[in-house]
Amino acid sequence: MKRFLLVVVAAIFALQASAQVVEKVPPKLRIGIKAGVNYHSNDFIGEKFTFADIKPGTGFLVGLQADLKFKRFGIHPELLYSYIAMESEVPHATHRSDVKVSKIDLPVLFEYEVFGFLNLQVGPTFSLYTATGGECSWWNDAKEAVTAKWDFRRPPVGIAAGADARIWKFNIAARYYKYFGKGEFDGVVSGKSSMKGFQFSVGYYF
């Protein structure tokens, strides 16, 4: 909660700085599309099997982006669909399985133009997880074959920070994100995970 309040305070200062230049320079709005790749990692701790693991995974993202600039300051919201597949490693499992996660991301980033083409960005990111897939079979203590599907309860708010380079109508972005709190995995094993990752994307403004 403290970290979220820090994000809000930083956002207020960014808006105040932007407001100081609104009278001199009219805001410039651009809308575009973007696509890229996700690298998602988990610090997973199982409740029963402490040596069970959910490996880092990769996926893709695609969606819309907008940019509202006040001279060097700006606001950069996005609406993204993200898909990530992570591999589980469970004791006594008859085979490994992927934990497949689909989500809608809404980052609202405040940016500052360092050079003519390079922007630094930071702000909150909100996520709505739409689906969790994947299942695995393993032998329980009674030597019975058991199959379970994954369920994933997760924190909806995090923070994102990165850089965005722009050349003509194209932009290339690299970003780090981390969710507040811990997500809960339930299925083959149960446990909690601190989630974070990187995103690399290419976009185009109309």
mmCIF file of C-alpha atoms in Angstrom:
data_model
loop_
_atom_site.group_PDB
_atom_site.id
_atom_site.type_symbol
_atom_site.label_atom_id
_atom_site.label_comp_id
_atom_site.label_asym_id
_atom_site.label_seq_id
_atom_site.Cartn_x
_atom_site.Cartn_y
_atom_site.Cartn_z
ATOM 1 C CA MET A 1 0.000 0.000 0.000
ATOM 2 C CA LYS A 2 2.866 2.383 0.796
ATOM 3 C CA ARG A 3 4.397 1.763 -2.611
ATOM 4 C CA PHE A 4 1.086 2.472 -4.305
ATOM 5 C CA LEU A 5 0.793 5.784 -2.431
ATOM 6 C CA LEU A 6 4.287 6.698 -3.599
ATOM 7 C CA VAL A 7 3.188 6.070 -7.175
ATOM 8 C CA VAL A 8 0.150 8.315 -6.682
ATOM 9 C CA VAL A 9 2.278 11.108 -5.190
ATOM 10 C CA ALA A 10 4.732 10.859 -8.068
ATOM 11 C CA ALA A 11 1.827 11.047 -10.510
ATOM 12 C CA ILE A 12 0.534 14.228 -8.845
ATOM 13 C CA PHE A 13 3.934 15.902 -9.141
ATOM 14 C CA ALA A 14 4.138 14.837 -12.785
ATOM 15 C CA LEU A 15 0.731 16.335 -13.518
ATOM 16 C CA GLN A 16 1.683 19.574 -11.782
ATOM 17 C CA ALA A 17 4.838 19.817 -13.846
ATOM 18 C CA SER A 18 2.845 19.160 -17.008
ATOM 19 C CA ALA A 19 0.277 21.808 -16.101
ATOM 20 C CA GLN A 20 2.981 24.475 -15.925
ATOM 21 C CA VAL A 21 3.613 24.221 -19.642
ATOM 22 C CA VAL A 22 0.032 23.740 -20.845
ATOM 23 C CA GLU A 23 -0.535 27.494 -21.251
ATOM 24 C CA LYS A 24 2.517 27.924 -23.494
ATOM 25 C CA VAL A 25 2.361 24.742 -25.575
ATOM 26 C CA PRO A 26 -0.920 23.043 -26.576
ATOM 27 C CA PRO A 27 -0.980 19.310 -25.814
ATOM 28 C CA LYS A 28 -0.285 16.900 -28.651
ATOM 29 C CA LEU A 29 -2.264 13.643 -28.803
ATOM 30 C CA ARG A 30 -1.172 10.598 -30.791
ATOM 31 C CA ILE A 31 -2.808 7.168 -30.987
ATOM 32 C CA GLY A 32 -1.203 3.991 -32.250
ATOM 33 C CA ILE A 33 -0.739 0.241 -32.019
ATOM 34 C CA LYS A 34 2.012 -1.921 -30.570
ATOM 35 C CA ALA A 35 3.126 -5.545 -30.264
ATOM 36 C CA GLY A 36 5.976 -7.310 -28.545
ATOM 37 C CA VAL A 37 7.183 -10.042 -26.214
ATOM 38 C CA ASN A 38 6.873 -10.691 -22.458
ATOM 39 C CA TYR A 39 9.387 -12.304 -20.136
ATOM 40 C CA HIS A 40 7.660 -13.161 -16.843
ATOM 41 C CA SER A 41 9.369 -14.556 -13.739
ATOM 42 C CA ASN A 42 8.038 -15.907 -10.433
ATOM 43 C CA ASP A 43 9.594 -16.263 -7.001
ATOM 44 C CA PHE A 44 7.360 -19.247 -6.293
ATOM 45 C CA ILE A 45 7.147 -20.843 -2.830
ATOM 46 C CA GLY A 46 5.035 -23.996 -2.603
ATOM 47 C CA GLU A 47 2.986 -24.691 0.527
ATOM 48 C CA LYS A 48 3.522 -28.472 0.553
ATOM 49 C CA PHE A 49 6.532 -28.968 -1.735
ATOM 50 C CA THR A 50 9.041 -26.204 -1.092
ATOM 51 C CA PHE A 51 11.150 -27.486 -3.995
ATOM 52 C CA ALA A 52 8.260 -27.326 -6.478
ATOM 53 C CA ASP A 53 8.758 -24.576 -8.999
ATOM 54 C CA ILE A 54 7.051 -22.548 -11.681
ATOM 55 C CA LYS A 55 9.686 -21.540 -14.191
ATOM 56 C CA PRO A 56 9.937 -18.124 -15.859
ATOM 57 C CA GLY A 57 7.996 -17.946 -19.100
ATOM 58 C CA THR A 58 7.642 -15.966 -22.281
ATOM 59 C CA GLY A 59 4.681 -14.761 -24.289
ATOM 60 C CA PHE A 60 3.425 -11.945 -26.435
ATOM 61 C CA LEU A 61 1.509 -8.686 -26.125
ATOM 62 C CA VAL A 62 -0.572 -6.684 -28.584
ATOM 63 C CA GLY A 63 -2.787 -3.648 -28.218
ATOM 64 C CA LEU A 64 -3.307 0.099 -28.398
ATOM 65 C CA GLN A 65 -1.181 2.976 -27.143
ATOM 66 C CA ALA A 66 -1.746 6.709 -26.779
ATOM 67 C CA ASP A 67 0.528 9.630 -26.056
ATOM 68 C CA LEU A 68 -0.502 13.030 -24.692
ATOM 69 C CA LYS A 69 2.502 15.377 -24.633
ATOM 70 C CA PHE A 70 2.929 18.755 -22.957
ATOM 71 C CA LYS A 71 6.299 19.792 -24.346
ATOM 72 C CA ARG A 72 8.764 17.477 -22.502
ATOM 73 C CA PHE A 73 6.194 15.954 -20.134
ATOM 74 C CA GLY A 74 3.456 13.534 -21.074
ATOM 75 C CA ILE A 75 0.991 10.799 -20.178
ATOM 76 C CA HIS A 76 1.229 7.450 -21.965
ATOM 77 C CA PRO A 77 -1.693 5.012 -21.413
ATOM 78 C CA GLU A 78 -1.934 1.612 -23.098
ATOM 79 C CA LEU A 79 -4.551 -1.124 -23.443
ATOM 80 C CA LEU A 80 -2.844 -4.477 -24.019
ATOM 81 C CA TYR A 81 -3.712 -8.143 -24.335
ATOM 82 C CA SER A 82 -0.912 -10.321 -22.933
ATOM 83 C CA TYR A 83 -0.354 -14.080 -23.048
ATOM 84 C CA ILE A 84 2.302 -15.891 -21.006
ATOM 85 C CA ALA A 85 3.176 -19.602 -20.758
ATOM 86 C CA MET A 86 5.215 -20.805 -17.760
ATOM 87 C CA GLU A 87 6.435 -24.346 -17.122
ATOM 88 C CA SER A 88 5.734 -26.077 -13.815
ATOM 89 C CA GLU A 89 8.112 -28.513 -12.161
ATOM 90 C CA VAL A 90 6.391 -30.657 -9.532
ATOM 91 C CA PRO A 91 7.596 -33.660 -7.460
ATOM 92 C CA HIS A 92 6.120 -37.021 -8.576
ATOM 93 C CA ALA A 93 4.578 -35.468 -11.707
ATOM 94 C CA THR A 94 4.166 -37.844 -14.641
ATOM 95 C CA HIS A 95 4.885 -34.945 -17.003
ATOM 96 C CA ARG A 96 5.536 -31.242 -16.875
ATOM 97 C CA SER A 97 2.820 -28.790 -17.774
ATOM 98 C CA ASP A 98 2.523 -25.205 -18.838
ATOM 99 C CA VAL A 99 0.717 -22.625 -16.739
ATOM 100 C CA LYS A 100 -0.969 -20.493 -19.381
ATOM 101 C CA VAL A 101 -2.146 -17.019 -18.407
ATOM 102 C CA SER A 102 -4.115 -14.466 -20.445
ATOM 103 C CA LYS A 103 -4.615 -10.933 -19.161
ATOM 104 C CA ILE A 104 -5.625 -7.396 -20.058
ATOM 105 C CA ASP A 105 -3.086 -4.769 -18.988
ATOM 106 C CA LEU A 106 -3.749 -1.053 -18.535
ATOM 107 C CA PRO A 107 -0.509 0.808 -17.751
ATOM 108 C CA VAL A 108 -0.819 4.573 -17.206
ATOM 109 C CA LEU A 109 2.696 5.950 -17.463
ATOM 110 C CA PHE A 110 4.045 9.425 -16.874
ATOM 111 C CA GLU A 111 6.914 10.283 -19.157
ATOM 112 C CA TYR A 112 9.704 12.804 -19.522
ATOM 113 C CA GLU A 113 11.523 13.499 -22.777
ATOM 114 C CA VAL A 114 15.258 13.244 -22.083
ATOM 115 C CA PHE A 115 16.402 13.795 -25.662
ATOM 116 C CA GLY A 116 14.508 14.514 -28.836
ATOM 117 C CA PHE A 117 13.757 10.824 -29.377
ATOM 118 C CA LEU A 118 14.119 9.192 -25.934
ATOM 119 C CA ASN A 119 11.473 9.202 -23.179
ATOM 120 C CA LEU A 120 11.669 7.814 -19.642
ATOM 121 C CA GLN A 121 8.406 6.357 -18.312
ATOM 122 C CA VAL A 122 7.065 5.301 -14.902
ATOM 123 C CA GLY A 123 3.609 4.710 -13.465
ATOM 124 C CA PRO A 124 1.020 2.228 -12.202
ATOM 125 C CA THR A 125 -0.160 -0.745 -14.224
ATOM 126 C CA PHE A 126 -3.545 -2.419 -13.714
ATOM 127 C CA SER A 127 -4.265 -5.996 -14.812
ATOM 128 C CA LEU A 128 -7.375 -8.083 -15.375
ATOM 129 C CA TYR A 129 -6.543 -11.781 -15.691
ATOM 130 C CA THR A 130 -9.069 -13.282 -18.093
ATOM 131 C CA ALA A 131 -8.040 -16.951 -18.217
ATOM 132 C CA THR A 132 -5.674 -19.485 -16.684
ATOM 133 C CA GLY A 133 -5.003 -22.767 -18.474
ATOM 134 C CA GLY A 134 -2.853 -25.862 -18.239
ATOM 135 C CA GLU A 135 -3.059 -29.087 -16.259
ATOM 136 C CA CYS A 136 -0.729 -31.780 -14.966
ATOM 137 C CA SER A 137 -0.969 -35.389 -13.787
ATOM 138 C CA TRP A 138 1.039 -36.763 -10.870
ATOM 139 C CA TRP A 139 1.074 -39.583 -8.316
ATOM 140 C CA ASN A 140 -0.281 -38.754 -4.867
ATOM 141 C CA ASP A 141 0.793 -40.342 -1.574
ATOM 142 C CA ALA A 142 -1.632 -43.243 -2.170
ATOM 143 C CA LYS A 143 0.064 -43.970 -5.536
ATOM 144 C CA GLU A 144 -3.034 -42.815 -7.389
ATOM 145 C CA ALA A 145 -2.872 -40.833 -10.604
ATOM 146 C CA VAL A 146 -4.354 -37.374 -10.074
ATOM 147 C CA THR A 147 -4.931 -34.637 -12.625
ATOM 148 C CA ALA A 148 -5.447 -31.017 -11.678
ATOM 149 C CA LYS A 149 -6.013 -27.816 -13.585
ATOM 150 C CA TRP A 150 -4.401 -24.544 -12.653
ATOM 151 C CA ASP A 151 -6.176 -21.683 -10.961
ATOM 152 C CA PHE A 152 -4.430 -18.378 -10.430
ATOM 153 C CA ARG A 153 -5.422 -15.554 -8.078
ATOM 154 C CA ARG A 154 -3.270 -12.498 -8.503
ATOM 155 C CA PRO A 155 -2.710 -8.896 -7.435
ATOM 156 C CA PRO A 156 -4.299 -6.478 -9.908
ATOM 157 C CA VAL A 157 -1.974 -3.497 -9.375
ATOM 158 C CA GLY A 158 1.728 -3.032 -9.964
ATOM 159 C CA ILE A 159 4.306 -0.535 -11.132
ATOM 160 C CA ALA A 160 6.091 -0.255 -14.468
ATOM 161 C CA ALA A 161 9.170 1.707 -15.536
ATOM 162 C CA GLY A 162 11.207 1.869 -18.703
ATOM 163 C CA ALA A 163 12.339 3.797 -21.757
ATOM 164 C CA ASP A 164 10.696 4.543 -25.097
ATOM 165 C CA ALA A 165 12.640 5.571 -28.221
ATOM 166 C CA ARG A 166 10.766 7.203 -31.107
ATOM 167 C CA ILE A 167 11.803 7.627 -34.724
ATOM 168 C CA TRP A 168 9.243 9.238 -37.039
ATOM 169 C CA LYS A 169 5.963 7.354 -36.387
ATOM 170 C CA PHE A 170 7.627 4.284 -34.884
ATOM 171 C CA ASN A 171 8.576 3.619 -31.272
ATOM 172 C CA ILE A 172 10.611 0.926 -29.522
ATOM 173 C CA ALA A 173 10.013 0.339 -25.805
ATOM 174 C CA ALA A 174 11.716 -1.664 -23.050
ATOM 175 C CA ARG A 175 9.957 -1.912 -19.708
ATOM 176 C CA TYR A 176 10.238 -3.570 -16.287
ATOM 177 C CA TYR A 177 7.108 -4.311 -14.262
ATOM 178 C CA LYS A 178 6.406 -5.723 -10.804
ATOM 179 C CA TYR A 179 3.117 -6.481 -9.062
ATOM 180 C CA PHE A 180 2.386 -5.439 -5.475
ATOM 181 C CA GLY A 181 1.678 -8.348 -3.153
ATOM 182 C CA LYS A 182 1.811 -12.018 -4.141
ATOM 183 C CA GLY A 183 -0.166 -14.108 -6.603
ATOM 184 C CA GLU A 184 -1.623 -17.453 -5.521
ATOM 185 C CA PHE A 185 -1.225 -20.577 -7.655
ATOM 186 C CA ASP A 186 -3.515 -23.535 -6.997
ATOM 187 C CA GLY A 187 -3.691 -26.795 -8.945
ATOM 188 C CA VAL A 188 -0.819 -29.237 -9.238
ATOM 189 C CA VAL A 189 0.678 -27.543 -6.201
ATOM 190 C CA SER A 190 -0.430 -24.574 -4.125
ATOM 191 C CA GLY A 191 1.748 -21.641 -3.249
ATOM 192 C CA LYS A 192 2.434 -17.946 -3.569
ATOM 193 C CA SER A 193 4.599 -16.051 -5.975
ATOM 194 C CA SER A 194 6.066 -12.573 -6.284
ATOM 195 C CA MET A 195 5.643 -11.683 -9.957
ATOM 196 C CA LYS A 196 7.720 -9.420 -12.163
ATOM 197 C CA GLY A 197 9.018 -9.273 -15.691
ATOM 198 C CA PHE A 198 10.201 -7.403 -18.761
ATOM 199 C CA GLN A 199 8.456 -6.289 -21.933
ATOM 200 C CA PHE A 200 9.985 -5.409 -25.297
ATOM 201 C CA SER A 201 7.729 -3.923 -27.962
ATOM 202 C CA VAL A 202 7.555 -2.065 -31.257
ATOM 203 C CA GLY A 203 4.760 0.383 -32.030
ATOM 204 C CA TYR A 204 3.408 2.666 -34.720
ATOM 205 C CA TYR A 205 1.494 5.947 -34.344
ATOM 206 C CA PHE A 206 -1.151 6.901 -36.890
#
